[in-house]
Coordinates of C-alpha atoms and ligand atoms in Angstrom, one line a residue:
Chain A
M1367 CA 107.3 78.2 118.1
T1368 CA 109.0 74.9 119.4
V1369 CA 107.7 72.0 121.3
I1370 CA 111.0 70.6 121.8
E1371 CA 114.0 72.7 121.7
A1372 CA 117.5 70.7 122.6
C1373 CA 120.7 72.2 122.5
D1374 CA 124.2 70.6 123.0
V1375 CA 122.2 68.1 125.0
S1376 CA 124.4 65.5 126.4
L1377 CA 124.3 62.7 129.2
T1378 CA 127.1 60.3 130.4
F1379 CA 126.0 57.8 132.7
Q1380 CA 128.7 56.7 135.3
T1381 CA 128.8 53.3 135.2
A1382 CA 131.2 50.5 137.1
D1383 CA 132.8 50.2 133.8
G1384 CA 133.3 53.9 133.5
P1385 CA 131.2 56.5 131.9
V1386 CA 128.8 55.9 128.9
H1387 CA 128.1 58.7 127.1
A1388 CA 124.6 57.6 126.2
L1389 CA 124.1 61.6 124.4
K1390 CA 126.6 64.0 123.2
D1391 CA 125.8 67.3 122.0
V1392 CA 122.6 66.5 120.5
S1393 CA 120.8 69.7 119.4
L1394 CA 117.3 69.3 117.8
T1395 CA 114.1 71.2 117.4
I1396 CA 110.8 69.9 117.1
A1397 CA 107.9 72.0 116.0
P1398 CA 104.2 71.4 117.3
G1399 CA 102.2 68.8 115.0
D1400 CA 105.6 67.0 114.1
F1401 CA 105.6 63.5 114.1
V1402 CA 109.2 62.8 114.6
S1403 CA 111.3 59.5 114.5
F1404 CA 114.3 58.4 115.9
I1405 CA 116.2 55.5 114.2
G1406 CA 119.4 54.2 114.8
P1407 CA 121.3 51.0 116.2
S1408 CA 120.6 49.8 119.7
G1409 CA 122.6 51.8 122.4
C1410 CA 122.7 55.1 120.2
G1411 CA 120.8 56.8 122.9
K1412 CA 117.1 56.6 121.4
T1413 CA 115.3 55.9 124.8
T1414 CA 117.6 58.1 126.6
F1415 CA 116.8 61.0 124.6
L1416 CA 113.2 60.4 124.9
R1417 CA 113.5 59.9 128.7
T1418 CA 115.4 63.4 129.0
I1419 CA 112.4 65.0 127.1
A1420 CA 110.1 63.2 129.7
A1421 CA 112.1 64.4 132.7
L1422 CA 112.8 60.6 133.6
E1423 CA 116.5 61.4 133.1
T1424 CA 118.2 64.7 133.5
P1425 CA 121.1 66.0 131.2
T1426 CA 124.5 65.9 132.1
G1427 CA 125.1 68.8 129.8
G1428 CA 123.5 71.4 127.4
T1429 CA 120.1 72.9 127.5
L1430 CA 116.4 71.5 126.9
A1431 CA 113.2 73.0 126.8
V1432 CA 109.8 71.5 126.4
N1433 CA 107.2 73.9 125.7
G1434 CA 109.2 76.6 126.7
M1435 CA 109.9 75.2 130.2
T1436 CA 112.2 72.4 131.9
P1437 CA 111.4 68.9 131.3
E1438 CA 110.3 68.7 135.1
A1439 CA 108.1 71.6 134.8
A1440 CA 106.8 70.4 131.6
R1441 CA 106.0 67.0 133.1
K1442 CA 104.4 68.3 136.2
A1443 CA 102.3 70.4 133.6
R1444 CA 101.2 67.1 132.0
A1445 CA 103.0 68.1 128.9
Y1446 CA 103.3 64.5 127.6
G1447 CA 102.2 61.2 127.5
Y1448 CA 104.5 58.3 127.5
V1449 CA 103.9 55.4 125.6
F1450 CA 106.6 52.2 126.8
Q1451 CA 107.1 48.8 124.3
A1452 CA 105.2 46.7 126.8
P1453 CA 101.6 47.9 127.4
G1454 CA 102.3 48.0 131.2
L1455 CA 98.4 47.7 132.2
Y1456 CA 97.0 46.8 135.3
P1457 CA 96.1 43.3 135.3
W1458 CA 93.5 43.9 138.4
R1459 CA 92.1 47.0 136.5
T1460 CA 89.8 47.0 133.4
I1461 CA 90.4 48.6 130.3
A1462 CA 88.8 51.5 131.4
G1463 CA 90.0 51.6 134.5
N1464 CA 93.8 51.3 133.7
I1465 CA 92.8 54.3 131.5
S1466 CA 91.2 56.1 134.5
L1467 CA 94.3 55.6 136.5
P1468 CA 96.4 58.9 135.2
L1469 CA 93.1 60.7 135.6
E1470 CA 92.7 59.5 139.2
I1471 CA 96.3 60.4 140.0
M1472 CA 95.7 63.9 138.5
G1473 CA 92.7 64.3 140.1
F1474 CA 89.8 64.3 137.2
S1475 CA 86.4 64.1 138.4
R1476 CA 84.5 61.1 138.1
S1477 CA 82.2 62.2 135.1
D1478 CA 85.3 64.3 133.7
R1479 CA 87.0 60.9 133.9
A1480 CA 84.0 59.0 132.3
Q1481 CA 83.9 61.2 129.1
R1482 CA 87.7 61.3 128.8
I1483 CA 87.9 57.5 129.2
A1484 CA 84.9 57.2 126.4
R1485 CA 86.8 59.6 124.0
V1486 CA 90.3 58.2 124.2
L1487 CA 88.8 54.5 123.6
D1488 CA 86.8 55.9 120.9
L1489 CA 90.2 57.3 119.2
V1490 CA 92.0 54.1 119.7
D1491 CA 89.1 51.9 118.3
L1492 CA 88.5 50.0 121.1
T1493 CA 84.8 51.2 122.0
G1494 CA 83.4 48.6 123.8
F1495 CA 86.1 47.3 125.4
G1496 CA 86.3 49.6 128.4
S1497 CA 85.0 47.0 130.7
K1498 CA 87.2 43.9 129.7
Y1499 CA 90.4 43.1 131.7
P1500 CA 93.6 43.3 129.6
W1501 CA 94.4 39.5 129.5
Q1502 CA 90.7 39.3 127.5
L1503 CA 92.7 41.4 124.7
S1504 CA 95.5 40.9 122.1
G1505 CA 98.7 42.0 122.1
G1506 CA 97.6 45.1 119.6
M1507 CA 94.7 45.9 121.1
Q1508 CA 96.6 46.4 125.0
Q1509 CA 99.1 48.3 123.1
R1510 CA 96.3 50.3 121.5
A1511 CA 94.7 50.6 125.3
S1512 CA 98.2 52.0 126.8
I1513 CA 98.1 54.6 124.1
A1514 CA 94.6 55.6 125.0
R1515 CA 96.0 56.0 128.5
A1516 CA 98.7 58.1 127.5
L1517 CA 96.1 60.3 125.5
A1518 CA 93.4 60.7 128.4
F1519 CA 94.7 63.9 130.0
D1520 CA 95.4 65.6 126.9
A1521 CA 99.1 66.1 126.7
D1522 CA 100.1 67.8 123.4
I1523 CA 102.9 65.6 123.4
L1524 CA 103.0 61.7 122.9
L1525 CA 106.1 60.2 123.4
M1526 CA 106.3 56.3 122.3
D1527 CA 109.5 54.2 122.5
E1528 CA 109.3 51.2 120.4
P1529 CA 105.6 51.0 121.0
F1530 CA 105.0 48.1 118.3
G1531 CA 108.3 46.4 118.6
A1532 CA 107.1 43.6 120.1
L1533 CA 104.1 43.1 117.9
D1534 CA 103.7 41.1 114.6
E1535 CA 104.2 42.9 111.0
I1536 CA 100.4 42.6 110.2
V1537 CA 99.4 44.3 113.3
R1538 CA 102.0 46.7 113.2
D1539 CA 100.8 47.8 109.8
R1540 CA 97.5 48.1 111.2
L1541 CA 98.4 50.0 114.3
N1542 CA 100.9 52.6 112.2
E1543 CA 97.9 53.1 109.9
A1544 CA 95.6 53.7 113.1
L1545 CA 98.4 56.0 114.8
L1546 CA 98.5 58.1 111.8
D1547 CA 94.7 58.6 111.8
L1548 CA 95.2 59.4 115.2
W1549 CA 98.0 62.2 115.0
K1550 CA 95.8 63.7 112.4
K1551 CA 92.6 63.9 114.2
T1552 CA 94.3 64.9 117.6
G1553 CA 97.2 67.1 115.9
K1554 CA 99.6 66.3 118.6
T1555 CA 103.2 66.2 118.5
I1556 CA 105.0 62.9 118.5
G1557 CA 108.0 61.5 119.3
F1558 CA 108.5 58.1 118.1
V1559 CA 111.3 55.6 118.7
T1560 CA 111.8 52.8 116.0
H1561 CA 114.1 50.3 114.8
S1562 CA 112.3 49.8 111.4
I1563 CA 113.0 51.9 108.5
P1564 CA 109.7 51.3 106.9
E1565 CA 108.1 52.5 110.0
A1566 CA 110.0 55.5 110.3
V1567 CA 109.4 57.0 106.8
Y1568 CA 105.9 56.0 106.8
L1569 CA 104.7 57.3 109.9
S1570 CA 107.0 60.6 110.2
T1571 CA 107.4 64.0 109.1
R1572 CA 111.0 64.1 110.3
I1573 CA 113.4 61.3 110.7
V1574 CA 116.3 61.6 113.2
V1575 CA 119.2 59.3 112.4
M1576 CA 121.2 58.3 115.2
S1577 CA 124.4 56.3 116.0
P1578 CA 126.1 55.2 119.0
R1579 CA 129.2 55.4 121.0
P1580 CA 128.8 58.3 122.0
G1581 CA 125.3 58.5 121.2
R1582 CA 124.8 61.2 118.7
I1583 CA 122.2 62.4 115.8
T1584 CA 124.0 62.0 112.5
R1585 CA 121.4 63.1 110.1
V1586 CA 117.9 65.2 110.1
I1587 CA 116.0 64.0 107.0
D1588 CA 112.6 66.2 106.3
S1589 CA 110.0 63.7 104.6
P1590 CA 108.5 65.3 101.5
L1591 CA 105.6 62.9 101.9
P1592 CA 102.0 64.4 102.2
R1593 CA 100.6 64.3 105.4
D1594 CA 97.6 62.0 104.5
R1595 CA 99.3 58.6 103.9
P1596 CA 97.6 55.3 103.0
L1597 CA 99.5 52.4 103.4
E1598 CA 100.4 52.0 99.6
I1599 CA 102.2 54.7 99.9
R1600 CA 105.1 52.8 100.9
D1601 CA 105.7 51.6 97.2
T1602 CA 105.8 55.0 95.5
P1603 CA 109.3 56.1 94.2
E1604 CA 109.2 58.8 96.7
F1605 CA 108.9 56.3 99.6
I1606 CA 111.8 54.1 98.6
A1607 CA 114.2 57.1 97.8
L1608 CA 113.3 58.6 101.8
A1609 CA 114.1 54.7 102.9
Q1610 CA 117.3 54.9 101.2
Q1611 CA 118.2 57.9 102.3
V1612 CA 117.9 57.0 106.0
R1613 CA 119.6 53.7 104.9
E1614 CA 122.5 55.4 103.9
G1615 CA 122.4 57.8 107.2
L1616 CA 122.6 55.0 109.2
R1617 CA 125.4 53.2 107.5
E1618 CA 127.3 56.6 107.7
G1619 CA 126.8 56.9 111.6
H1620 CA 128.6 53.1 111.6
S1621 CA 131.9 53.9 109.5
Y1622 CA 132.6 55.8 112.7
D1623 CA 133.5 53.0 114.6
Chain B
M540 CA 82.8 15.0 136.9
T541 CA 83.6 11.7 134.9
E542 CA 87.1 13.6 133.9
A543 CA 87.7 15.1 136.8
S544 CA 87.5 12.1 138.9
P545 CA 90.4 10.2 138.3
T546 CA 92.6 13.4 138.6
L547 CA 91.0 13.7 141.5
A548 CA 91.9 10.0 142.7
G549 CA 95.1 10.6 141.2
R550 CA 96.0 13.2 143.4
I551 CA 94.3 11.4 146.8
M552 CA 96.2 8.2 146.1
P553 CA 99.2 9.2 146.6
V554 CA 98.3 10.9 149.7
L555 CA 96.4 7.7 151.2
T556 CA 99.3 5.7 150.5
V557 CA 101.9 8.0 152.2
L558 CA 99.2 8.0 155.1
L559 CA 98.9 4.2 155.3
A560 CA 103.0 3.7 155.5
I561 CA 103.1 6.2 158.6
V562 CA 100.3 4.7 160.1
V563 CA 101.9 0.9 159.9
I564 CA 105.1 2.1 160.6
W565 CA 103.7 3.9 163.9
Y566 CA 101.9 0.8 165.0
L567 CA 105.1 -1.1 164.6
A568 CA 106.7 1.4 166.5
A569 CA 104.2 1.2 169.3
V570 CA 104.3 -2.5 169.5
W571 CA 108.2 -2.4 169.7
M572 CA 108.5 0.7 172.2
N573 CA 105.9 -0.6 174.4
A574 CA 107.0 -4.2 174.3
P575 CA 109.7 -3.9 177.0
W576 CA 107.2 -2.8 179.5
V577 CA 104.6 -5.3 179.0
R578 CA 107.6 -8.2 179.2
D579 CA 108.1 -6.2 182.3
Q580 CA 105.2 -7.0 183.6
A581 CA 104.7 -10.2 182.4
A582 CA 108.1 -11.3 183.7
R583 CA 106.8 -9.7 187.4
A584 CA 103.6 -11.9 187.1
D585 CA 105.1 -14.8 186.0
A586 CA 102.9 -14.9 183.2
V587 CA 103.7 -16.5 179.8
L588 CA 103.2 -14.6 176.9
T589 CA 102.0 -15.3 173.5
T590 CA 102.9 -13.0 170.6
D591 CA 99.2 -12.3 170.1
D592 CA 98.9 -11.2 174.2
L593 CA 102.0 -8.7 173.6
V594 CA 100.5 -7.5 170.7
R595 CA 97.3 -6.5 172.0
Q596 CA 98.5 -5.3 175.5
T597 CA 101.3 -3.2 173.9
L598 CA 98.4 -1.4 171.9
T599 CA 95.9 -0.7 174.7
L600 CA 98.2 0.5 177.5
E601 CA 96.8 3.4 179.6
R602 CA 100.0 5.1 179.8
P603 CA 101.8 3.8 176.7
V604 CA 105.5 5.0 176.0
L605 CA 104.1 5.7 172.4
P606 CA 99.8 5.4 172.1
A607 CA 98.6 3.7 169.1
P608 CA 97.1 5.6 166.3
H609 CA 93.7 4.3 167.4
Q610 CA 93.9 5.8 170.9
V611 CA 95.3 8.9 169.9
A612 CA 92.2 8.7 167.7
A613 CA 90.0 8.1 170.5
G614 CA 91.5 10.6 172.6
L615 CA 91.2 13.5 170.1
W616 CA 87.4 12.6 169.6
D617 CA 86.8 12.3 173.2
G618 CA 88.6 15.7 173.9
I619 CA 86.8 17.4 170.8
T620 CA 83.2 15.6 171.2
G621 CA 83.0 13.9 174.4
Q622 CA 83.5 16.9 176.9
A623 CA 81.3 20.3 176.9
I624 CA 83.2 22.4 175.8
T625 CA 83.5 24.6 179.0
S626 CA 85.3 21.7 180.4
K627 CA 89.0 21.7 181.1
R628 CA 89.0 18.5 179.2
S629 CA 87.9 19.8 176.3
L630 CA 90.2 20.2 173.2
V631 CA 87.6 22.6 171.9
W632 CA 88.2 24.9 175.0
H633 CA 91.6 24.7 175.3
G634 CA 91.5 24.9 171.1
W635 CA 89.7 28.2 171.5
I636 CA 92.0 29.6 173.8
T637 CA 95.5 28.6 171.9
L638 CA 93.2 29.9 168.3
S639 CA 92.2 33.3 169.9
A640 CA 95.7 34.0 171.0
T641 CA 97.3 33.0 168.1
L642 CA 95.0 35.1 165.9
A643 CA 95.7 38.1 167.9
G644 CA 99.2 37.8 167.8
F645 CA 98.9 37.0 164.0
A646 CA 97.3 40.2 163.5
I647 CA 99.8 42.4 165.5
G648 CA 102.5 40.3 163.8
T649 CA 101.1 40.9 160.1
A650 CA 100.3 45.0 161.0
A651 CA 104.0 45.2 162.4
G652 CA 105.7 43.2 159.6
I653 CA 103.5 45.3 156.8
L654 CA 104.6 48.7 158.6
L655 CA 108.1 47.9 158.8
A656 CA 108.2 46.6 155.5
V657 CA 106.5 50.3 154.3
G658 CA 109.2 52.0 156.7
I659 CA 112.3 50.0 154.7
V660 CA 110.8 50.5 151.6
H661 CA 109.8 54.2 151.6
N662 CA 113.0 55.6 154.3
R663 CA 116.8 55.0 153.1
A664 CA 117.7 54.8 157.3
M665 CA 115.1 52.4 158.0
D666 CA 116.5 50.1 155.0
Q667 CA 119.9 50.6 156.6
S668 CA 118.8 49.9 160.2
V669 CA 115.8 47.4 160.6
M670 CA 116.5 44.3 158.8
P671 CA 119.7 43.4 161.1
W672 CA 117.5 43.6 164.4
A673 CA 114.6 42.0 162.6
V674 CA 116.7 38.6 161.6
A675 CA 118.6 39.0 165.0
S676 CA 115.2 38.9 166.8
Q677 CA 114.6 35.6 165.0
T678 CA 118.0 34.1 166.2
V679 CA 117.0 34.3 169.7
P680 CA 115.6 31.3 171.0
I681 CA 111.9 31.5 171.4
L682 CA 112.1 28.9 174.1
A683 CA 114.0 31.4 176.1
I684 CA 112.2 34.7 175.5
A685 CA 109.0 33.3 176.3
P686 CA 109.0 32.5 180.1
M687 CA 110.5 36.0 180.2
V688 CA 107.8 37.6 178.5
I689 CA 105.3 36.0 180.3
V690 CA 107.0 36.7 183.7
V691 CA 107.8 40.4 182.8
M692 CA 104.1 40.9 182.0
A693 CA 102.5 38.8 184.3
S694 CA 104.8 41.2 187.3
A695 CA 103.5 44.2 185.7
G696 CA 100.1 42.5 185.5
V697 CA 99.3 41.3 182.4
T698 CA 98.5 38.0 181.9
G699 CA 95.7 35.7 179.4
L700 CA 96.1 36.6 176.1
L701 CA 98.0 39.4 175.3
P702 CA 101.6 37.9 176.7
K703 CA 101.0 34.8 174.5
A704 CA 100.1 36.9 171.4
I705 CA 103.1 39.2 171.7
I706 CA 105.2 35.8 171.8
A707 CA 103.1 34.8 168.5
A708 CA 103.6 38.3 166.8
W709 CA 107.3 37.8 167.7
L710 CA 107.7 34.9 165.0
S711 CA 104.9 36.3 162.9
F712 CA 106.2 39.3 161.8
F713 CA 109.1 38.2 160.3
P714 CA 108.0 36.4 157.5
V715 CA 105.4 39.1 156.8
L716 CA 108.1 41.9 156.4
V717 CA 110.6 40.1 154.3
G718 CA 107.9 39.2 152.1
M719 CA 106.6 42.2 151.9
V720 CA 109.8 44.2 151.4
K721 CA 110.3 42.2 148.7
G722 CA 106.6 42.8 146.9
L723 CA 106.4 46.4 147.6
R724 CA 109.8 46.2 145.5
T725 CA 108.3 44.1 142.8
P726 CA 107.0 47.0 140.4
D727 CA 109.4 47.1 137.7
A728 CA 111.2 50.2 136.3
M729 CA 108.6 50.8 133.6
Q730 CA 105.8 51.0 135.7
L731 CA 107.6 53.5 138.4
D732 CA 108.1 55.5 135.6
L733 CA 104.8 55.7 134.4
M734 CA 103.7 56.9 137.8
H735 CA 106.4 59.5 137.5
S736 CA 105.3 60.7 134.3
W737 CA 101.9 61.3 135.6
N738 CA 103.6 63.1 138.6
A739 CA 101.9 61.0 141.3
S740 CA 102.9 61.4 144.7
G741 CA 104.3 58.6 147.0
S742 CA 101.2 57.5 148.5
Q743 CA 99.5 57.5 145.3
R744 CA 102.4 55.4 143.8
F745 CA 102.1 53.1 147.0
W746 CA 98.2 52.1 146.7
H747 CA 98.3 52.3 143.3
L748 CA 100.9 50.6 142.2
R749 CA 103.4 49.1 145.2
L750 CA 100.6 47.6 147.4
P751 CA 98.4 45.7 144.9
N752 CA 101.6 44.4 143.6
S753 CA 102.8 43.0 146.7
L754 CA 99.6 41.1 147.4
P755 CA 101.2 37.5 146.2
Y756 CA 104.1 38.1 148.6
L757 CA 102.0 38.7 151.3
F758 CA 99.5 36.0 151.0
A759 CA 102.7 33.5 150.6
S760 CA 104.0 35.2 154.0
L761 CA 100.7 35.1 155.8
K762 CA 100.5 31.0 155.3
V763 CA 104.2 30.9 157.0
A764 CA 103.0 33.6 159.8
I765 CA 100.0 32.4 160.7
A766 CA 101.8 28.6 161.5
A767 CA 104.7 30.6 163.2
A768 CA 101.9 32.3 165.6
L769 CA 100.5 29.0 166.5
V770 CA 103.9 27.6 167.7
G771 CA 104.8 30.9 169.2
T772 CA 101.5 30.9 171.3
I773 CA 101.7 27.1 172.3
V774 CA 105.2 28.0 173.4
G775 CA 103.8 30.7 175.1
E776 CA 101.0 28.6 177.4
L777 CA 104.1 26.1 178.1
P778 CA 106.0 27.8 181.3
A779 CA 104.6 27.0 184.4
G780 CA 101.6 27.7 186.0
A781 CA 99.7 28.0 182.6
T782 CA 96.4 25.9 183.1
A783 CA 94.8 26.7 179.6
G784 CA 95.5 26.2 176.1
L785 CA 97.0 23.5 173.8
G786 CA 100.5 23.8 174.9
A787 CA 99.2 23.6 178.7
R788 CA 97.3 20.8 177.9
L789 CA 100.7 19.0 176.2
L790 CA 102.6 20.2 179.2
S791 CA 100.0 18.5 182.0
G792 CA 99.9 15.5 179.8
S793 CA 103.8 15.0 180.2
Y794 CA 103.4 16.0 183.8
Y795 CA 101.4 12.9 184.7
G796 CA 102.6 10.7 181.9
Q797 CA 99.2 10.9 179.8
T798 CA 100.9 10.0 176.4
V799 CA 97.7 9.7 174.7
Q800 CA 96.6 13.3 175.6
I801 CA 100.1 14.7 174.6
W802 CA 99.3 13.1 171.3
A803 CA 96.0 14.2 171.0
A804 CA 96.8 17.6 171.9
L805 CA 99.7 17.8 169.6
F806 CA 97.3 16.5 166.6
A807 CA 94.8 19.0 167.7
A808 CA 97.5 21.6 167.0
A809 CA 98.5 20.2 163.9
I810 CA 94.7 19.9 162.6
L811 CA 94.3 24.1 163.6
A812 CA 97.7 24.8 161.9
A813 CA 96.6 23.1 158.9
A814 CA 93.3 24.6 158.8
L815 CA 93.9 28.2 159.1
V816 CA 97.1 27.9 156.5
M817 CA 94.2 26.5 154.2
L818 CA 91.8 29.0 155.2
I819 CA 94.3 32.0 154.1
G820 CA 95.3 29.8 150.9
W821 CA 91.6 30.0 150.0
I822 CA 91.2 33.7 150.6
E823 CA 94.4 34.1 148.6
S824 CA 93.3 32.2 145.3
L825 CA 90.1 34.0 145.6
T826 CA 91.9 37.4 146.1
L827 CA 94.3 36.6 143.6
R828 CA 92.3 35.5 140.9
R829 CA 89.8 38.4 141.4
M830 CA 92.9 40.9 140.7
G831 CA 94.0 38.9 137.6
L832 CA 97.3 38.0 139.8
A833 CA 96.8 34.4 139.9
R834 CA 99.8 32.4 138.7
Ligands
ADP1180 N1 120.4 53.7 133.6 C1 121.3 53.8 132.6 N2 122.8 53.1 133.0 C2 123.9 53.2 132.5 N3 123.6 53.2 130.8 C3 122.7 53.3 130.5 C4 121.8 53.5 131.3 N4 120.5 53.8 130.6 C5 121.1 53.5 128.9 N5 122.3 53.2 129.4 C6 123.6 53.4 128.1 O1 123.3 54.4 127.3 C7 123.5 53.8 125.9 C8 121.7 54.2 125.2 O2 121.2 53.5 125.9 P1 119.5 53.6 125.3 O3 119.0 55.4 125.2 O4 118.9 52.7 125.8 O5 119.8 53.1 123.8 P2 118.7 52.9 122.8 O6 117.5 53.0 123.4 O7 119.0 53.6 121.4 O8 118.9 51.6 122.3 C9 123.5 52.3 125.9 O9 124.9 52.1 126.1 C10 123.2 52.0 127.3 O10 123.9 50.8 127.6
MG1181 MG1 115.6 51.6 123.7

């Protein structure tokens, strides 16, 4: 049983400066409930890979299945929620209104919407903030609201592209903890792009190390850490060894240039 | 309040200074431009003119080349309050004729501009074909088009408000079109990707994202459009035969050398334009503040 099955996925952008090989022969399987981080230097195709899963880009080669369907069919079946680096909340809608938007678009009934909004607000610890406007919330709270929005329609997969990249370290730590908590409660499959080695190691069950030109996977590291992870786990030898492995993987990718 | 008053004074002072300078220059210009005629009259009557006489007479002529500010103000005041508002001498009556055609033209122009913009944003063929025509329509001198519209429509039996409204719409649709095309295209790629990820239809994207996002651009355009509609209406009132509206008032003033009447009508039009633009500005700030889009 796999959620995402990529087999030799390639994506070449045709640009004015010639072809850009954003992805080349990327193969990866992701099982239900996995927390998979994608890490690598900028331009290695992390975003592009996440976008192909979301059917926001179409691969130019290879095969890609999401929940056993084409990415396009999976998107229409509401298989995933997508979280971008910026919260992208509408300033003219309240937090509850913003979470309600995808539900309205998908045609959920009013009472169903209200229930779902209450539930996801609770999941991201924003109960009581539903009637606030985005500008009344801090950056971290806004990003939590955007995660709530991605969770509201019960997609099994959560795709997150550097969701905490714009936040400071302290807020980021708290959100990482909250995200792990949310993942345990919901059992979602999560694809998570990050620049940060500690973040990848702390969150993931699997870490996918990528390298650029052409964008490809250089290493997939299975985490030996237990699923229950207090923040202090980051001081354990296992954690440090794992971070070391990721760092090596990144260096290895670099030696190709 | 005590803190607000200096800033208010600070904002009003420069305006008052400029206004004062304009009034002073205007008086000087009035004396200078009307002086030849006064001197001429005095020479004919063999009268000796003191400077004092000269100044007094140049500022009180019945048909001055350039009326003095107080004459225009008196003309304006008389036109607005001194006449029954159903009288043909009332600026309120003429103003209302102009205003109603302006508003009708503004409504038509705004609707046309928005519809064309929606078409351009959603339809590739329209994107490539409409804009050049829209630009061309604005390069044709309105003074040449207006009489044709009036004459052609009159020969079809359509007179009064509608022909003028069409000329007003001709001028006012363009800023709305340009602003809305820009506005409807503002949503960034991320917002559109989110919509796509939710499998939103084209119309859902439009109503939930593109349209609300375009409102700041729409309001900026509407302020230009309403002023343009007023200009269009007044131009539409100029062709021979028109007897109602501020444009007709301008024209009849010039037929009979009633310069005070011309200037009073001119100021009435300017005041009307300022009031309309301010009204839209007020609706704009109210709406955008409520939507969290105020800058
Ligand atoms: N729409 C696009 N058109 C052309 N090139 C693109 C496009 N999107 C991404 N790329 C290129 O593909 C490569 C991978 O980009 P991306 O997936 O954004 O990398 P990452 O997220 O790892 O930083 C980069 O070289 C980038 O410039
Ligand atoms: Mg990226």
